[in-house]
Amino acid sequence: SAVISQKPSRDICQRGTSLTIQCQVDSQVTMMFWYRQQPGQSLTLIATANQGSEATYESGFVIDKFPISRPNLTFSTLTVSNMSPEDSSIYLCSAKGQGATEAFFGQGTRLTVV
Amino acid sequence: TQLLEQSPQFLSIQEGENLTVYCNSSSVFSSLQWYRQEPGEGPVLLVTVVTGGEVKKLKRLTFQFGDARKDSSLHITAAQPGDTGLYLCAGVVGGTSYGKLTFGQGTILTVHP
């Protein structure tokens, strides 16, 4: 298993600003992912964070809005840019080891945009 | 169209009752995982099933993987208030375990004392 630390755990932001969420894994992992979740609902995959190259985005998500970095095997950031109230959600970082079936999750970042 | 159909979406039961949550798909999964999530926390892995027909038990929780690896179920016996939470099934489509997870819609379980 992997321990994933995510920060901040929550934030309240003004519309039009940007927030960068950090994700640190305690061991080297092959794959890292970013999800969005409304409280009490399922997870929607935003993108796969690729080490040293551009992230792979899912349909409906674009790099300009959600730039992602992954400079090494244990760290990734997700930026929510030019925020609007519709971006209010929980953002979760996830990681999988090489050949692993299971994914592990950070505790999430609860973002409120006012 | 949801790749993984999870039902029911909501369950509200009394302590001591039994319940079953279902996860169905028309696609074959190399494996299926079940997660439980509490408010303010990320999903926590409960179990992974990989073999068609597999049954796994975790105390009062019983997990089954369908013979065709297209569906799974989670059965809880004698539910306790501590079982309250959001239950999520998730899997990787196809013949490899490597790749991104697809999640079901989730089941919000509330167990009343």
XYZ file of N, CA and C in Angstrom, chain A residues 30-31 33 35 37 40-43 45 58 92 96 99-107, chain B residues 31 33 35 37 40-43 45 48 86 88 92 97-101 103-105 108:
132
model
N 3.781 3.992 -10.102
C 3.793 4.087 -11.554
C 2.796 5.117 -12.056
N 1.592 5.054 -11.505
C 0.529 5.897 -12.033
C -0.029 6.793 -10.937
N -3.240 9.777 -10.442
C -4.482 10.253 -11.038
C -5.059 11.389 -10.202
N -8.889 13.074 -9.399
C -10.331 12.891 -9.503
C -11.054 14.103 -8.927
N -14.916 14.919 -7.068
C -16.050 14.245 -6.461
C -16.956 15.252 -5.775
N -20.860 12.813 -1.427
C -21.838 11.738 -1.487
C -22.002 11.107 -2.852
N -21.190 11.547 -3.807
C -21.309 10.992 -5.153
C -20.030 10.269 -5.550
N -20.061 9.707 -6.752
C -18.921 8.928 -7.215
C -17.779 9.833 -7.687
N -16.695 9.202 -8.087
C -15.500 9.918 -8.517
C -15.490 10.057 -10.033
N -12.849 10.933 -13.088
C -11.426 11.079 -13.385
C -11.189 12.341 -14.203
N -9.179 13.417 -19.423
C -10.429 12.760 -19.797
C -11.320 13.760 -20.518
N -9.394 14.720 -5.452
C -8.686 13.593 -4.853
C -7.516 13.172 -5.715
N -1.228 4.273 -8.117
C -1.139 2.828 -8.277
C 0.315 2.460 -8.501
N 2.007 -2.638 -12.002
C 1.308 -3.909 -12.070
C 0.214 -4.086 -11.039
N -0.044 -3.068 -10.253
C -1.036 -3.203 -9.179
C -2.444 -3.005 -9.716
N -3.389 -3.717 -9.123
C -4.787 -3.528 -9.466
C -5.417 -2.438 -8.611
N -4.945 -2.305 -7.393
C -5.596 -1.385 -6.463
C -5.015 0.012 -6.567
N -5.868 0.976 -6.314
C -5.438 2.363 -6.222
C -5.626 2.840 -4.786
N -4.758 3.744 -4.383
C -4.852 4.339 -3.054
C -5.093 5.830 -3.210
N -5.761 6.387 -2.204
C -6.223 7.757 -2.308
C -5.717 8.634 -1.176
N -5.526 9.910 -1.517
C -5.329 10.911 -0.500
C -6.650 11.218 0.184
N -6.578 12.073 1.188
C -7.792 12.378 1.952
C -8.675 13.400 1.249
N -10.315 -7.018 -12.911
C -10.475 -7.080 -11.461
C -11.487 -6.041 -11.046
N -12.602 -3.715 -7.523
C -12.321 -3.339 -6.146
C -13.555 -2.733 -5.499
N -14.471 -0.047 -2.391
C -13.939 0.970 -1.500
C -15.043 1.461 -0.577
N -15.841 4.982 1.809
C -15.400 6.347 2.031
C -16.256 7.001 3.093
N -15.023 13.550 4.474
C -13.750 14.193 4.777
C -12.536 13.314 4.559
N -12.761 12.118 4.056
C -11.651 11.195 3.824
C -11.672 10.716 2.375
N -10.552 10.170 1.927
C -10.538 9.544 0.617
C -11.061 8.121 0.710
N -11.394 7.514 -0.426
C -11.846 6.110 -0.425
C -10.752 5.197 0.128
N -9.592 1.193 0.362
C -9.793 -0.100 -0.278
C -10.242 -1.149 0.737
N -10.123 -6.612 -3.244
C -9.991 -6.770 -4.690
C -10.385 -8.191 -5.044
N -20.038 5.769 2.261
C -20.242 5.654 0.816
C -19.436 4.456 0.327
N -18.158 2.197 -2.867
C -17.884 2.368 -4.283
C -17.269 1.102 -4.856
N -10.972 -2.095 -13.604
C -10.233 -1.795 -14.827
C -10.810 -2.676 -15.925
N -4.696 -5.537 -15.693
C -4.994 -4.822 -14.453
C -4.355 -3.442 -14.452
N -3.578 -3.157 -15.492
C -2.844 -1.897 -15.535
C -3.709 -0.843 -16.185
N -3.937 0.254 -15.522
C -4.737 1.299 -16.146
C -5.618 2.011 -15.151
N -6.440 2.898 -15.697
C -7.263 3.732 -14.837
C -8.504 2.975 -14.381
N -8.973 3.353 -13.209
C -10.158 2.745 -12.632
C -11.418 3.425 -13.134
N -15.340 3.907 -11.899
C -16.103 3.803 -10.667
C -17.595 3.684 -10.943
N -18.272 2.943 -10.071
C -19.723 2.957 -10.055
C -20.219 4.243 -9.419
N -21.561 4.401 -9.425
C -22.132 5.662 -8.931
C -22.035 5.799 -7.412
N -24.778 5.103 -0.830
C -24.695 5.740 0.488
C -25.474 4.875 1.469
